[in-house]
Structures are given as structure tokens and as C-alpha cells.
CSV table of N, CA and C in Angstrom, one decimal:
chain,number,residue,atom,x,y,z
A,99,GLY,N,33.4,215.0,93.6
A,99,GLY,CA,33.6,215.9,94.7
A,99,GLY,C,35.0,215.9,95.1
A,100,PRO,N,35.3,216.7,96.2
A,100,PRO,CA,36.7,216.8,96.7
A,100,PRO,C,37.1,215.5,97.4
A,101,ALA,N,38.4,215.3,97.3
A,101,ALA,CA,39.0,214.2,98.0
A,101,ALA,C,38.9,214.4,99.5
A,102,PRO,N,38.6,213.3,100.3
A,102,PRO,CA,38.5,213.5,101.7
A,102,PRO,C,39.9,213.9,102.3
A,103,ASP,N,39.8,214.6,103.4
A,103,ASP,CA,41.0,215.0,104.1
A,103,ASP,C,41.7,213.8,104.6
A,104,VAL,N,43.0,214.0,104.9
A,104,VAL,CA,43.8,212.9,105.5
A,104,VAL,C,43.2,212.6,106.9
A,105,SER,N,43.1,211.3,107.2
A,105,SER,CA,42.6,210.9,108.5
A,105,SER,C,43.5,211.3,109.6
A,106,PRO,N,43.0,211.8,110.7
A,106,PRO,CA,43.9,212.1,111.8
A,106,PRO,C,44.5,210.8,112.4
A,107,ARG,N,43.9,209.7,112.1
A,107,ARG,CA,44.4,208.4,112.6
A,107,ARG,C,45.5,207.8,111.7
A,108,ALA,N,45.8,208.5,110.6
A,108,ALA,CA,46.8,208.0,109.7
A,108,ALA,C,48.2,207.6,110.3
A,109,PRO,N,48.8,208.5,111.1
A,109,PRO,CA,50.1,208.1,111.7
A,109,PRO,C,50.0,206.8,112.5
A,110,GLU,N,49.0,206.7,113.3
A,110,GLU,CA,48.8,205.4,114.1
A,110,GLU,C,48.5,204.2,113.2
A,111,ARG,N,47.7,204.4,112.1
A,111,ARG,CA,47.4,203.4,111.2
A,111,ARG,C,48.7,202.9,110.5
A,112,TYR,N,49.6,203.8,110.1
A,112,TYR,CA,50.8,203.5,109.5
A,112,TYR,C,51.8,202.7,110.4
A,113,ARG,N,51.8,203.2,111.7
A,113,ARG,CA,52.6,202.4,112.7
A,113,ARG,C,52.1,201.0,112.9
A,114,ARG,N,50.8,200.9,113.0
A,114,ARG,CA,50.2,199.5,113.2
A,114,ARG,C,50.4,198.7,111.9
A,115,LEU,N,50.3,199.2,110.7
A,115,LEU,CA,50.5,198.5,109.5
A,115,LEU,C,52.0,198.1,109.4
A,116,HIS,N,52.9,198.9,109.8
A,116,HIS,CA,54.3,198.6,109.8
A,116,HIS,C,54.6,197.4,110.7
A,117,ALA,N,54.0,197.5,111.9
A,117,ALA,CA,54.2,196.4,112.9
A,117,ALA,C,53.6,195.1,112.3
A,118,ALA,N,52.5,195.1,111.6
A,118,ALA,CA,52.0,193.9,111.0
A,118,ALA,C,52.9,193.4,109.9
A,119,LEU,N,53.4,194.3,109.1
A,119,LEU,CA,54.3,194.0,107.9
A,119,LEU,C,55.5,193.2,108.4
A,120,ILE,N,56.1,193.7,109.5
A,120,ILE,CA,57.4,193.1,109.9
A,120,ILE,C,57.3,191.7,110.5
A,121,THR,N,56.0,191.3,110.8
A,121,THR,CA,55.8,189.9,111.3
A,121,THR,C,56.0,188.9,110.1
A,122,GLY,N,55.9,189.4,108.9
A,122,GLY,CA,56.0,188.4,107.7
A,122,GLY,C,54.7,187.8,107.4
A,123,ARG,N,53.6,188.0,108.1
A,123,ARG,CA,52.3,187.4,107.8
A,123,ARG,C,51.6,188.1,106.7
A,124,VAL,N,51.9,189.4,106.4
A,124,VAL,CA,51.4,190.1,105.2
A,124,VAL,C,52.3,189.7,104.1
A,125,ARG,N,51.7,189.0,103.1
A,125,ARG,CA,52.5,188.6,101.9
A,125,ARG,C,52.9,189.7,101.0
A,126,SER,N,52.1,190.7,100.8
A,126,SER,CA,52.4,191.8,100.0
A,126,SER,C,51.4,192.9,100.4
A,127,CYS,N,51.8,194.2,100.1
A,127,CYS,CA,51.0,195.3,100.5
A,127,CYS,C,51.3,196.4,99.5
A,128,HIS,N,50.3,197.2,99.1
A,128,HIS,CA,50.5,198.3,98.1
A,128,HIS,C,49.5,199.4,98.5
A,129,ASP,N,50.0,200.6,98.4
A,129,ASP,CA,49.1,201.8,98.6
A,129,ASP,C,48.3,202.0,97.4
A,130,LEU,N,47.2,202.8,97.6
A,130,LEU,CA,46.2,203.0,96.5
A,130,LEU,C,46.4,204.4,95.9
A,131,SER,N,47.5,205.1,96.1
A,131,SER,CA,47.7,206.5,95.8
A,131,SER,C,47.9,206.8,94.3
A,132,GLU,N,48.3,205.8,93.5
A,132,GLU,CA,48.6,206.1,92.1
A,132,GLU,C,47.7,205.2,91.2
A,133,GLY,N,46.5,205.6,91.0
A,133,GLY,CA,45.6,204.8,90.2
A,133,GLY,C,44.5,204.1,90.9
A,134,GLY,N,44.6,204.0,92.2
A,134,GLY,CA,43.6,203.3,93.0
A,134,GLY,C,43.7,201.8,93.1
A,135,LEU,N,42.7,201.2,93.5
A,135,LEU,CA,42.7,199.7,93.8
A,135,LEU,C,43.0,198.9,92.5
A,136,ALA,N,42.4,199.3,91.4
A,136,ALA,CA,42.6,198.5,90.1
A,136,ALA,C,44.1,198.5,89.8
A,137,VAL,N,44.8,199.6,89.8
A,137,VAL,CA,46.2,199.7,89.4
A,137,VAL,C,47.0,199.0,90.5
A,138,ALA,N,46.7,199.2,91.7
A,138,ALA,CA,47.5,198.5,92.8
A,138,ALA,C,47.4,197.0,92.6
A,139,LEU,N,46.2,196.5,92.4
A,139,LEU,CA,46.0,195.0,92.2
A,139,LEU,C,46.7,194.5,90.9
A,140,ALA,N,46.7,195.3,89.9
A,140,ALA,CA,47.3,195.0,88.6
A,140,ALA,C,48.8,194.9,88.9
A,141,GLU,N,49.4,195.9,89.5
A,141,GLU,CA,50.9,195.8,89.8
A,141,GLU,C,51.2,194.6,90.7
A,142,MET,N,50.4,194.3,91.7
A,142,MET,CA,50.7,193.2,92.5
A,142,MET,C,50.6,191.9,91.7
A,143,ALA,N,49.6,191.8,90.9
A,143,ALA,CA,49.4,190.6,90.1
A,143,ALA,C,50.5,190.4,89.1
A,144,ILE,N,50.9,191.5,88.5
A,144,ILE,CA,52.1,191.4,87.5
A,144,ILE,C,53.3,190.9,88.2
A,145,GLY,N,53.6,191.5,89.4
A,145,GLY,CA,54.8,191.2,90.2
A,145,GLY,C,54.8,189.7,90.6
A,146,GLY,N,53.6,189.2,91.0
A,146,GLY,CA,53.5,187.8,91.5
A,146,GLY,C,53.2,186.8,90.4
A,147,ARG,N,52.9,187.3,89.2
A,147,ARG,CA,52.5,186.5,88.1
A,147,ARG,C,51.3,185.6,88.4
A,148,LEU,N,50.3,186.2,89.2
A,148,LEU,CA,49.1,185.5,89.6
A,148,LEU,C,47.9,186.4,89.3
A,149,GLY,N,46.8,185.8,89.2
A,149,GLY,CA,45.5,186.6,89.0
A,149,GLY,C,44.9,187.0,90.3
A,150,VAL,N,43.8,187.7,90.1
A,150,VAL,CA,43.0,188.2,91.2
A,150,VAL,C,41.6,188.1,90.9
A,151,GLU,N,40.8,187.7,91.8
A,151,GLU,CA,39.3,187.6,91.6
A,151,GLU,C,38.7,188.4,92.8
A,152,LEU,N,38.1,189.5,92.5
A,152,LEU,CA,37.4,190.3,93.6
A,152,LEU,C,36.0,189.7,93.8
A,153,ASP,N,35.6,189.5,95.0
A,153,ASP,CA,34.3,189.1,95.4
A,153,ASP,C,33.5,190.3,95.9
A,154,SER,N,34.2,191.4,96.2
A,154,SER,CA,33.5,192.5,96.8
A,154,SER,C,34.3,193.8,96.5
A,155,LEU,N,33.6,194.9,96.3
A,155,LEU,CA,34.2,196.1,96.1
A,155,LEU,C,34.0,197.0,97.3
A,156,PRO,N,35.0,197.9,97.6
A,156,PRO,CA,34.9,198.7,98.8
A,156,PRO,C,33.9,199.9,98.7
A,157,HIS,N,33.3,200.0,97.6
A,157,HIS,CA,32.3,201.2,97.4
A,157,HIS,C,31.3,200.7,96.4
A,158,PRO,N,30.1,201.2,96.5
A,158,PRO,CA,29.0,200.7,95.6
A,158,PRO,C,29.2,201.2,94.1
A,159,ASP,N,29.9,202.3,93.9
A,159,ASP,CA,30.2,202.8,92.5
A,159,ASP,C,31.5,202.1,92.1
A,160,PRO,N,31.5,201.2,91.1
A,160,PRO,CA,32.7,200.5,90.6
A,160,PRO,C,33.8,201.5,90.2
A,161,VAL,N,33.5,202.6,89.6
A,161,VAL,CA,34.6,203.5,89.2
A,161,VAL,C,35.3,204.1,90.5
A,162,VAL,N,34.5,204.5,91.5
A,162,VAL,CA,35.1,205.0,92.7
A,162,VAL,C,35.9,203.9,93.4
A,163,ALA,N,35.3,202.7,93.5
A,163,ALA,CA,35.9,201.5,94.1
A,163,ALA,C,37.3,201.2,93.5
A,164,LEU,N,37.3,201.2,92.2
A,164,LEU,CA,38.5,200.7,91.5
A,164,LEU,C,39.6,201.8,91.2
A,165,PHE,N,39.2,203.1,91.2
A,165,PHE,CA,40.1,204.1,90.8
A,165,PHE,C,40.3,205.3,91.7
A,166,ALA,N,39.6,205.3,92.8
A,166,ALA,CA,39.8,206.4,93.8
A,166,ALA,C,41.2,206.3,94.4
A,167,GLU,N,41.8,207.5,94.5
A,167,GLU,CA,43.2,207.6,95.0
A,167,GLU,C,43.2,208.2,96.4
A,168,SER,N,42.2,208.0,97.2
A,168,SER,CA,42.2,208.5,98.6
A,168,SER,C,43.4,208.1,99.4
A,169,THR,N,43.9,209.0,100.2
A,169,THR,CA,45.1,208.7,101.0
A,169,THR,C,44.7,207.7,102.1
A,170,GLY,N,45.8,207.1,102.6
A,170,GLY,CA,45.7,206.2,103.7
A,170,GLY,C,45.1,204.9,103.5
A,171,ARG,N,44.9,204.5,102.2
A,171,ARG,CA,44.3,203.1,101.9
A,171,ARG,C,45.4,202.2,101.3
A,172,PHE,N,45.3,201.0,101.7
A,172,PHE,CA,46.3,200.0,101.3
A,172,PHE,C,45.5,198.7,101.0
A,173,VAL,N,46.1,197.9,100.1
A,173,VAL,CA,45.6,196.6,99.8
A,173,VAL,C,46.7,195.6,100.3
A,174,CYS,N,46.3,194.6,101.1
A,174,CYS,CA,47.2,193.6,101.6
A,174,CYS,C,46.9,192.2,101.2
A,175,GLU,N,47.8,191.5,100.8
A,175,GLU,CA,47.6,190.1,100.6
A,175,GLU,C,48.1,189.3,101.8
A,176,LEU,N,47.2,188.4,102.2
A,176,LEU,CA,47.5,187.5,103.4
A,176,LEU,C,46.7,186.3,103.3
A,177,ALA,N,47.1,185.3,104.1
A,177,ALA,CA,46.4,184.1,104.2
A,177,ALA,C,45.0,184.3,104.7
A,178,ALA,N,44.0,183.6,104.3
A,178,ALA,CA,42.6,183.8,104.7
A,178,ALA,C,42.5,183.7,106.2
A,179,ASP,N,43.3,182.9,106.8
A,179,ASP,CA,43.2,182.7,108.3
A,179,ASP,C,43.7,184.0,109.0
A,180,ASP,N,44.4,184.9,108.3
A,180,ASP,CA,45.0,186.1,109.0
A,180,ASP,C,44.1,187.3,108.8
A,181,VAL,N,42.9,187.3,108.3
A,181,VAL,CA,42.1,188.5,108.1
A,181,VAL,C,41.7,189.1,109.4
A,182,ASP,N,41.3,188.2,110.4
A,182,ASP,CA,40.9,188.8,111.7
A,182,ASP,C,42.1,189.3,112.4
A,183,TRP,N,43.2,188.6,112.3
A,183,TRP,CA,44.5,189.0,112.9
A,183,TRP,C,44.9,190.4,112.4
A,184,LEU,N,44.8,190.6,111.1
A,184,LEU,CA,45.2,192.0,110.6
A,184,LEU,C,44.2,193.0,111.1
A,185,SER,N,43.0,192.7,111.2
A,185,SER,CA,42.0,193.7,111.7
A,185,SER,C,42.4,194.1,113.2
A,186,GLN,N,42.8,193.1,114.0
A,186,GLN,CA,43.2,193.3,115.3
A,186,GLN,C,44.5,194.1,115.4
A,187,GLN,N,45.4,193.8,114.5
A,187,GLN,CA,46.7,194.5,114.5
A,187,GLN,C,46.5,196.0,114.1
A,188,LEU,N,45.5,196.2,113.2
A,188,LEU,CA,45.3,197.6,112.8
A,188,LEU,C,44.4,198.4,113.8
A,189,GLY,N,43.6,197.6,114.6
A,189,GLY,CA,42.7,198.2,115.5
A,189,GLY,C,41.5,198.8,114.8
A,190,GLU,N,41.1,198.3,113.6
A,190,GLU,CA,40.0,198.8,112.8
A,190,GLU,C,39.6,197.7,111.9
A,191,PRO,N,38.4,197.7,111.3
A,191,PRO,CA,37.9,196.7,110.4
A,191,PRO,C,38.7,196.7,109.1
A,192,VAL,N,38.8,195.6,108.5
A,192,VAL,CA,39.4,195.5,107.1
A,192,VAL,C,38.3,195.0,106.2
A,193,HIS,N,38.4,195.3,104.9
A,193,HIS,CA,37.5,194.9,103.9
A,193,HIS,C,38.1,193.7,103.1
A,194,LEU,N,37.5,192.6,103.2
A,194,LEU,CA,37.9,191.4,102.4
A,194,LEU,C,37.5,191.6,101.0
A,195,LEU,N,38.4,191.7,100.1
A,195,LEU,CA,38.1,191.9,98.7
A,195,LEU,C,37.9,190.7,97.8
A,196,GLY,N,38.7,189.7,98.0
A,196,GLY,CA,38.7,188.5,97.1
A,196,GLY,C,39.9,187.6,97.3
A,197,THR,N,40.3,187.0,96.3
A,197,THR,CA,41.3,186.0,96.4
A,197,THR,C,42.4,186.1,95.3
A,198,VAL,N,43.5,185.6,95.5
A,198,VAL,CA,44.6,185.4,94.5
A,198,VAL,C,44.3,184.1,93.8
A,199,VAL,N,44.4,184.1,92.5
A,199,VAL,CA,44.1,182.9,91.8
A,199,VAL,C,45.2,182.5,90.9
A,200,ASP,N,45.3,181.2,90.5
A,200,ASP,CA,46.4,180.7,89.7
A,200,ASP,C,46.3,181.1,88.2
A,201,ASP,N,45.1,181.4,87.7
A,201,ASP,CA,45.1,181.8,86.3
A,201,ASP,C,45.5,183.3,86.2
A,202,ALA,N,46.0,183.6,85.0
A,202,ALA,CA,46.6,185.0,84.8
A,202,ALA,C,45.6,186.0,84.3
A,203,THR,N,44.5,186.1,85.2
A,203,THR,CA,43.4,187.0,84.9
A,203,THR,C,43.1,187.9,86.1
A,204,LEU,N,42.8,189.2,85.8
A,204,LEU,CA,42.3,190.1,86.8
A,204,LEU,C,40.8,190.2,86.6
A,205,ARG,N,40.1,189.8,87.6
A,205,ARG,CA,38.6,189.9,87.6
A,205,ARG,C,38.3,190.9,88.7
A,206,LEU,N,38.1,192.2,88.3
A,206,LEU,CA,37.9,193.3,89.2
A,206,LEU,C,36.5,193.9,89.0
A,207,GLY,N,35.6,193.3,89.7
A,207,GLY,CA,34.2,193.8,89.6
A,207,GLY,C,33.7,193.6,88.1
A,208,PRO,N,33.3,194.7,87.5
A,208,PRO,CA,32.8,194.6,86.1
A,208,PRO,C,33.9,194.5,85.1
A,209,CYS,N,35.2,194.5,85.5
A,209,CYS,CA,36.3,194.5,84.5
A,209,CYS,C,37.1,193.2,84.6
A,210,THR,N,37.4,192.6,83.5
A,210,THR,CA,38.2,191.4,83.4
A,210,THR,C,39.3,191.7,82.4
A,211,VAL,N,40.6,191.5,82.8
A,211,VAL,CA,41.7,191.8,82.0
A,211,VAL,C,42.7,190.7,82.2
A,212,THR,N,43.4,190.3,81.1
A,212,THR,CA,44.4,189.3,81.2
A,212,THR,C,45.7,189.9,81.8
A,213,LEU,N,46.5,189.1,82.5
A,213,LEU,CA,47.7,189.7,83.1
A,213,LEU,C,48.6,190.2,82.0
A,214,ALA,N,48.6,189.5,80.8
A,214,ALA,CA,49.5,190.0,79.7
A,214,ALA,C,49.0,191.4,79.2
A,215,ASP,N,47.7,191.6,79.1
A,215,ASP,CA,47.2,192.9,78.7
A,215,ASP,C,47.5,194.0,79.8
A,216,ALA,N,47.4,193.6,81.0
A,216,ALA,CA,47.7,194.6,82.1
A,216,ALA,C,49.2,194.9,82.1
A,217,ALA,N,50.0,194.0,81.9
A,217,ALA,CA,51.5,194.2,81.8
A,217,ALA,C,51.8,195.1,80.6
A,218,ALA,N,51.2,194.8,79.5
A,218,ALA,CA,51.4,195.6,78.2
A,218,ALA,C,51.0,197.1,78.4
A,219,ALA,N,49.9,197.3,79.2
A,219,ALA,CA,49.4,198.6,79.5
A,219,ALA,C,50.5,199.5,80.2
A,220,PHE,N,51.3,198.8,80.9
A,220,PHE,CA,52.4,199.5,81.7
A,220,PHE,C,53.6,199.9,80.8
A,221,GLY,N,53.6,199.4,79.5
A,221,GLY,CA,54.6,199.7,78.6
A,221,GLY,C,55.7,198.6,78.7
A,222,PRO,N,56.9,199.0,78.2
A,222,PRO,CA,58.0,198.0,78.0
A,222,PRO,C,58.5,197.4,79.3
A,223,THR,N,58.3,198.1,80.4
A,223,THR,CA,58.8,197.5,81.7
A,223,THR,C,57.8,196.5,82.3
A,224,GLY,N,56.5,196.5,81.7
A,224,GLY,CA,55.5,195.5,82.2
A,224,GLY,C,55.2,195.7,83.7
A,225,GLY,N,55.3,197.0,84.2
A,225,GLY,CA,54.9,197.2,85.6
A,225,GLY,C,56.1,197.3,86.5
A,226,ALA,N,57.3,196.9,86.0
A,226,ALA,CA,58.5,197.0,86.9
A,226,ALA,C,58.9,198.4,86.9
A,227,ARG,N,59.4,198.9,88.0
A,227,ARG,CA,59.9,200.3,88.1
A,227,ARG,C,61.4,200.3,88.3
């Protein structure tokens, strides 16, 4: 179906996210506009040289959950203790996806990919721009 319209709350969400980011409590943040959640997590994992294990997907359809490019969505890495803090900062609920792991594997719902394979998929730059 058609992509949802931009949320009228987007400007306020972005201001609140920026305020949260400048505190330093958000370790990393990536938009989902180019490839969706799977690509954003892969880029973050490649950059940090760490793996990801998703415990929950934000949509019941794994393809939609992993690859939807809807506007206004971000994935943030933060300490487990800061999940409620981020929700308060944003003034809306957040969806806890999973954890960063020490092994070099992306476990994204039904998909498992090594960090090396993910980096190779980005070509010679390995995800660096």
C-alpha cells in the first residue's frame, strides 16, 4: 500500500530527539529512510564492529518490520537503564528491539547475517560513506 503521510508531530519529535542526543546518553542513532531497520542496524553494527540480536520486531510482518522506509523513524542505541528516560524525552512510547552483542552477527528476526557478510554487501567501502 501507500506509504503513510509524514506525521504532523515530526518537527516536535525531531526537536525532542535532538535534545536527547546532545545529552550524550544516546550512544548512536540512525534514521530508517534508506533500507529500513535492517539496513540501519547493519550500518550501525558495521560501524561499531558489534553484533545485534533483536528480541522484538516493530511490526508483525518481518518484511515490513525490517525494510519499511517510513519517514520519522529512528533506531537508537542506549543503555538499558535509559529506555524509560528516552521515552520521557520524546514524549511518546519507544519500542525496545533487542541488544548489542559482542559476537559479529546480526540476528534480525528470521534473518541471521555475519558482520563480514553485511559489510561485503555494502561493497568495497564496507558500509563507510
